[in-house]
């Protein structure tokens, strides 16, 4: 393994500022660029997420400190403590972390592909497609959608997200992907699928409608171990894939002309990364519902903290985990009981969306 740090000593150019320093690491035929500032931000976000995770697990009918939570997780708890932590609180905390990470990472991937901060799974219809399939399973799993229910909620949501992404890709493709057309088609698909979801809810039984409505808002309060495994199984290979594609992802953000000059097949790379983003987002939605604005907020906050030119998928995922688990902790400690985490993220995401729109208009007018 050979490591190169900074520019050569003979270079006439001045040294970059601290947050732009980078280290190029070559392992075999692979080349990885490590930026110390962004890495430090990622480590801080990981520490914050773990702290919020410990606090969240200790927030129950039997309050526990983070130290007590660590003791119980390491096997030092009583029988009653083990029941509370391992059977109830731990699945909720893990689902919050995994779903937040998945939404944040998928949002970063779609924003880089489209070169537009508004191009998130929420805006492109991906989560709406996954939600439509999931609502069909929840509300009609015992009648006409029984074949879909037999596949499981996670698989149904994945199919809905993939079909929506395929429709979006076919409607957007014109000798390449135009970022503006991508967002417009995505918004049209989103509202069309929202209308379909509303129609399904009007035809469902009232009890199933209540379950579906809670799921649509986005909630982790009733998550069990069954909801932990799908995002965990999907995220591990997705993180490996995104890490391998990190160089191509950075080049892709510079435009098709730069990709062509460097020998990168922009369309093939974009399609592969888009599929990864769709799979991660759809599986995350299947576990906790379409928690609003996490995929929009997390990449933009992480990008500003890391002082990067584009959102980093890993730092965005860590930021998303902090947002979801922090929002759930806020719902359980400050806000009235029963409010799902999707209400908190939507309340924060609305003003943030307006702020991003103002920024985009300012950049366009310069």
XYZ file of C-alpha atoms in Angstrom:
366
model
C 0.000 0.000 0.000
C 1.459 3.368 -1.065
C 0.338 6.636 0.491
C 0.775 10.105 -0.981
C -0.071 13.098 1.189
C -0.476 16.600 -0.206
C 1.183 18.139 -3.289
C 4.864 17.494 -4.142
C 7.479 19.729 -2.546
C 8.527 21.163 -5.929
C 5.037 22.356 -6.795
C 4.852 26.138 -7.051
C 1.231 26.270 -5.993
C 0.517 27.142 -2.342
C -0.604 24.466 0.062
C -4.380 24.007 0.198
C -6.348 25.069 3.186
C -6.874 22.542 5.952
C -10.271 21.290 4.826
C -9.032 20.723 1.240
C -6.012 18.590 2.159
C -6.286 15.051 0.945
C -4.424 11.767 1.051
C -4.405 9.391 -1.913
C -4.244 5.734 -0.855
C -3.610 3.019 -3.434
C -4.520 -0.559 -2.554
C -3.696 -2.878 -5.431
C -5.420 -1.437 -8.498
C -7.803 0.659 -6.410
C -7.251 4.323 -5.570
C -8.995 6.046 -2.676
C -8.909 9.733 -1.766
C -9.105 10.439 1.957
C -9.780 13.990 3.106
C -8.810 14.433 6.774
C -11.400 17.144 7.452
C -14.298 15.161 5.981
C -13.059 12.032 7.764
C -13.005 13.914 11.063
C -16.534 15.173 10.472
C -17.646 11.609 9.753
C -16.093 10.347 12.979
C -17.802 13.112 14.972
C -21.170 12.316 13.364
C -20.659 8.613 14.115
C -19.927 9.447 17.772
C -23.020 11.674 17.984
C -25.175 8.962 16.414
C -23.891 6.349 18.883
C -24.497 8.692 21.829
C -28.045 9.439 20.682
C -28.508 5.699 20.145
C -27.522 4.962 23.761
C -29.740 7.770 25.088
C -32.653 6.569 22.936
C -32.384 3.008 24.241
C -32.415 4.357 27.806
C -35.557 6.396 27.157
C -38.381 4.091 28.176
C -40.766 3.402 31.046
C -37.646 2.342 32.962
C -35.176 5.222 32.363
C -31.511 4.219 32.068
C -28.335 6.230 31.617
C -26.019 5.597 28.630
C -23.619 3.873 31.040
C -26.381 1.498 32.143
C -27.258 0.841 28.512
C -23.643 -0.053 27.742
C -23.530 -2.370 30.752
C -26.716 -4.141 29.663
C -25.583 -4.475 26.030
C -22.339 -6.051 27.240
C -24.260 -8.714 29.174
C -24.408 -7.184 32.647
C -28.145 -6.512 32.872
C -30.816 -8.102 34.990
C -33.592 -10.173 33.448
C -36.043 -7.234 33.504
C -33.448 -4.873 31.999
C -32.633 -7.358 29.252
C -36.307 -7.668 28.314
C -36.717 -3.876 28.090
C -33.517 -3.277 26.132
C -33.243 -6.284 23.818
C -36.919 -6.922 23.125
C -38.214 -3.345 22.848
C -35.686 -0.524 22.797
C -32.784 -2.004 20.849
C -34.804 -2.757 17.657
C -36.206 0.789 17.670
C -32.742 2.286 18.017
C -31.241 0.065 15.313
C -34.069 0.787 12.871
C -33.612 4.526 13.494
C -29.897 4.297 12.763
C -30.213 2.067 9.700
C -33.177 3.848 8.122
C -31.636 7.276 8.715
C -28.327 6.121 7.249
C -30.034 4.579 4.222
C -32.148 7.638 3.442
C -29.200 9.998 3.877
C -26.922 7.917 1.663
C -29.519 7.423 -1.072
C -30.265 11.158 -1.045
C -26.579 11.953 -1.540
C -26.337 9.520 -4.465
C -29.356 10.920 -6.322
C -28.256 14.517 -5.719
C -24.825 13.800 -7.202
C -26.245 11.921 -10.203
C -28.685 14.727 -11.043
C -26.314 17.508 -9.930
C -29.294 19.044 -8.177
C -29.830 19.340 -4.388
C -33.581 18.820 -4.880
C -33.157 15.459 -6.617
C -33.842 13.156 -3.669
C -35.814 9.905 -3.425
C -38.667 11.970 -1.951
C -38.785 14.336 -4.914
C -38.121 11.748 -7.630
C -41.044 9.523 -6.671
C -38.933 6.615 -5.456
C -40.262 6.678 -1.896
C -43.781 7.291 -3.198
C -43.536 4.197 -5.395
C -42.299 2.148 -2.461
C -45.060 3.625 -0.295
C -47.796 2.774 -2.816
C -46.721 -0.876 -2.862
C -46.435 -0.964 0.929
C -49.877 0.602 1.418
C -51.345 -2.018 -0.922
C -49.806 -4.734 1.267
C -50.970 -3.137 4.535
C -54.503 -2.294 3.404
C -55.257 -5.102 0.937
C -52.844 -7.867 1.922
C -55.737 -10.201 2.695
C -57.648 -9.567 -0.560
C -56.455 -8.666 -4.067
C -52.891 -7.783 -2.959
C -52.331 -11.119 -1.206
C -49.766 -12.135 -3.846
C -47.812 -8.989 -3.026
C -48.161 -9.574 0.717
C -46.740 -13.082 0.266
C -43.507 -11.463 -0.944
C -43.207 -9.441 2.255
C -43.403 -5.714 2.921
C -39.699 -5.111 2.196
C -39.806 -6.880 -1.189
C -43.069 -5.152 -2.125
C -41.629 -1.726 -1.313
C -38.483 -2.581 -3.271
C -40.529 -3.570 -6.323
C -42.537 -0.351 -6.109
C -39.390 1.750 -5.875
C -37.687 -0.069 -8.758
C -40.705 0.228 -11.057
C -40.949 3.939 -10.295
C -37.237 4.407 -10.968
C -37.573 2.536 -14.279
C -40.494 4.749 -15.331
C -38.545 7.850 -14.309
C -35.483 6.710 -16.260
C -37.484 5.957 -19.426
C -39.358 9.262 -19.278
C -36.189 11.238 -18.585
C -33.784 9.622 -21.043
C -32.991 11.767 -24.081
C -29.474 10.787 -25.174
C -28.538 11.170 -21.532
C -30.164 12.342 -18.315
C -31.070 16.014 -18.132
C -31.063 17.067 -14.433
C -33.941 19.524 -14.856
C -36.083 16.998 -16.740
C -35.251 14.389 -14.094
C -36.625 16.564 -11.278
C -39.745 17.554 -13.250
C -40.553 13.950 -14.156
C -39.876 12.903 -10.569
C -42.256 15.504 -9.163
C -44.961 14.421 -11.639
C -44.507 10.778 -10.641
C -44.568 11.703 -6.961
C -47.925 13.449 -7.184
C -49.389 10.756 -9.395
C -48.387 8.075 -6.884
C -49.652 10.185 -3.998
C -53.029 10.283 -5.734
C -52.902 6.482 -6.085
C -52.103 6.117 -2.370
C -55.019 8.403 -1.472
C -57.346 6.319 -3.659
C -56.181 3.092 -2.019
C -56.846 4.553 1.428
C -60.406 5.524 0.456
C -61.142 1.925 -0.561
C -59.588 0.232 2.481
C -61.078 -0.854 5.794
C -60.978 1.862 8.467
C -58.677 -0.161 10.749
C -56.190 -0.772 7.958
C -56.361 2.888 6.966
C -55.231 3.885 10.456
C -52.245 1.538 10.247
C -51.357 2.756 6.767
C -51.647 6.432 7.728
C -49.241 5.999 10.628
C -46.842 4.180 8.347
C -47.094 6.858 5.624
C -46.069 9.619 8.040
C -42.976 7.638 9.023
C -42.551 6.116 12.472
C -40.054 3.874 14.262
C -41.914 3.710 17.580
C -43.290 0.204 17.011
C -40.329 -1.274 15.128
C -39.303 -4.823 16.000
C -36.472 -7.115 15.045
C -38.273 -8.017 11.814
C -37.756 -4.440 10.593
C -34.026 -4.451 11.418
C -32.803 -7.154 9.031
C -33.832 -5.820 5.571
C -31.948 -2.482 5.817
C -29.006 -4.147 7.551
C -28.664 -6.790 4.821
C -28.937 -4.177 2.040
C -26.723 -1.477 3.569
C -23.607 -3.629 3.981
C -23.106 -4.370 0.237
C -24.384 -0.879 -0.658
C -21.691 0.799 1.453
C -19.013 -1.406 -0.126
C -20.312 -0.593 -3.621
C -20.458 3.144 -2.951
C -16.934 3.114 -1.514
C -15.620 1.389 -4.639
C -17.483 3.889 -6.847
C -16.390 6.966 -4.863
C -13.915 8.135 -7.533
C -16.440 7.636 -10.360
C -19.071 9.425 -8.285
C -16.816 12.464 -7.851
C -16.025 12.540 -11.579
C -19.700 12.087 -12.452
C -20.548 15.277 -10.574
C -18.339 17.258 -12.998
C -20.508 16.478 -16.018
C -20.581 14.105 -18.973
C -17.825 15.895 -20.902
C -15.329 15.390 -18.081
C -16.417 11.749 -17.705
C -15.901 11.181 -21.428
C -12.464 12.764 -21.290
C -11.404 10.541 -18.391
C -12.813 7.371 -19.941
C -15.766 7.015 -17.571
C -18.993 5.601 -19.025
C -21.289 8.175 -17.453
C -24.570 6.506 -18.377
C -23.560 3.073 -17.100
C -22.148 4.480 -13.848
C -25.227 6.660 -13.317
C -27.562 3.705 -13.877
C -25.645 1.486 -11.423
C -25.541 4.177 -8.728
C -29.210 5.014 -9.284
C -30.166 1.358 -8.805
C -28.178 1.270 -5.564
C -29.912 4.448 -4.342
C -33.354 3.053 -5.221
C -32.737 -0.261 -3.457
C -31.429 1.411 -0.302
C -34.243 3.995 -0.180
C -37.007 1.467 -0.869
C -35.813 -0.963 1.803
C -35.432 1.877 4.303
C -38.989 2.983 3.541
C -40.263 -0.570 4.044
C -38.916 -0.601 7.625
C -40.116 2.771 8.906
C -42.208 4.439 6.247
C -41.242 7.420 4.076
C -39.720 9.649 6.771
C -39.913 13.013 5.061
C -36.998 15.251 4.083
C -34.209 13.141 5.624
C -32.854 12.353 2.152
C -32.956 16.080 1.353
C -31.563 17.486 4.597
C -28.836 15.006 5.523
C -26.667 15.367 2.371
C -26.830 19.168 2.400
C -25.980 19.454 6.103
C -23.176 16.887 5.793
C -21.755 18.626 2.717
C -21.556 21.944 4.555
C -20.050 20.399 7.669
C -17.425 18.560 5.614
C -16.813 21.651 3.443
C -17.054 19.454 0.370
C -18.046 20.209 -3.210
C -20.558 17.344 -3.349
C -22.424 15.392 -0.658
C -20.436 12.424 0.598
C -22.610 9.273 0.771
C -21.103 8.004 4.045
C -21.144 11.341 5.896
C -24.663 11.958 4.556
C -25.735 8.556 5.875
C -24.292 9.324 9.314
C -26.059 12.690 9.300
C -29.308 10.972 8.351
C -28.894 8.540 11.248
C -28.429 11.481 13.630
C -31.541 13.196 12.262
C -33.832 10.178 12.559
C -32.694 8.966 15.964
C -32.557 12.537 17.274
C -36.055 13.228 15.959
C -37.388 10.033 17.524
C -35.751 10.958 20.832
C -37.389 14.381 20.635
C -40.779 12.754 20.018
C -40.412 10.525 23.078
C -39.092 13.131 25.522
C -40.333 16.618 24.594
C -43.310 16.367 22.250
C -46.696 14.872 23.167
C -46.813 11.082 23.169
C -47.660 9.327 19.929
C -46.194 11.851 17.476
C -44.150 9.982 14.820
C -40.659 11.056 13.838
C -41.820 11.947 10.332
C -43.692 14.949 11.742
C -40.461 16.331 13.235
C -38.408 15.857 10.066
C -41.188 17.375 7.950
C -41.349 20.393 10.266
C -37.605 20.945 9.840
C -37.510 20.034 6.155
C -40.131 22.537 4.963
C -38.128 25.669 5.862
C -34.930 23.936 4.696
C -36.492 23.305 1.273
C -37.418 26.993 0.978
C -33.846 27.934 1.921
C -32.421 25.621 -0.763
C -34.780 27.055 -3.388
C -33.632 30.592 -2.522
C -29.992 29.518 -2.781
C -30.570 27.877 -6.179
C -32.299 31.014 -7.494
C -29.431 33.187 -6.264
C -26.841 30.987 -7.987
C -28.879 30.990 -11.203
C -29.060 34.789 -11.210
C -25.294 35.279 -10.759
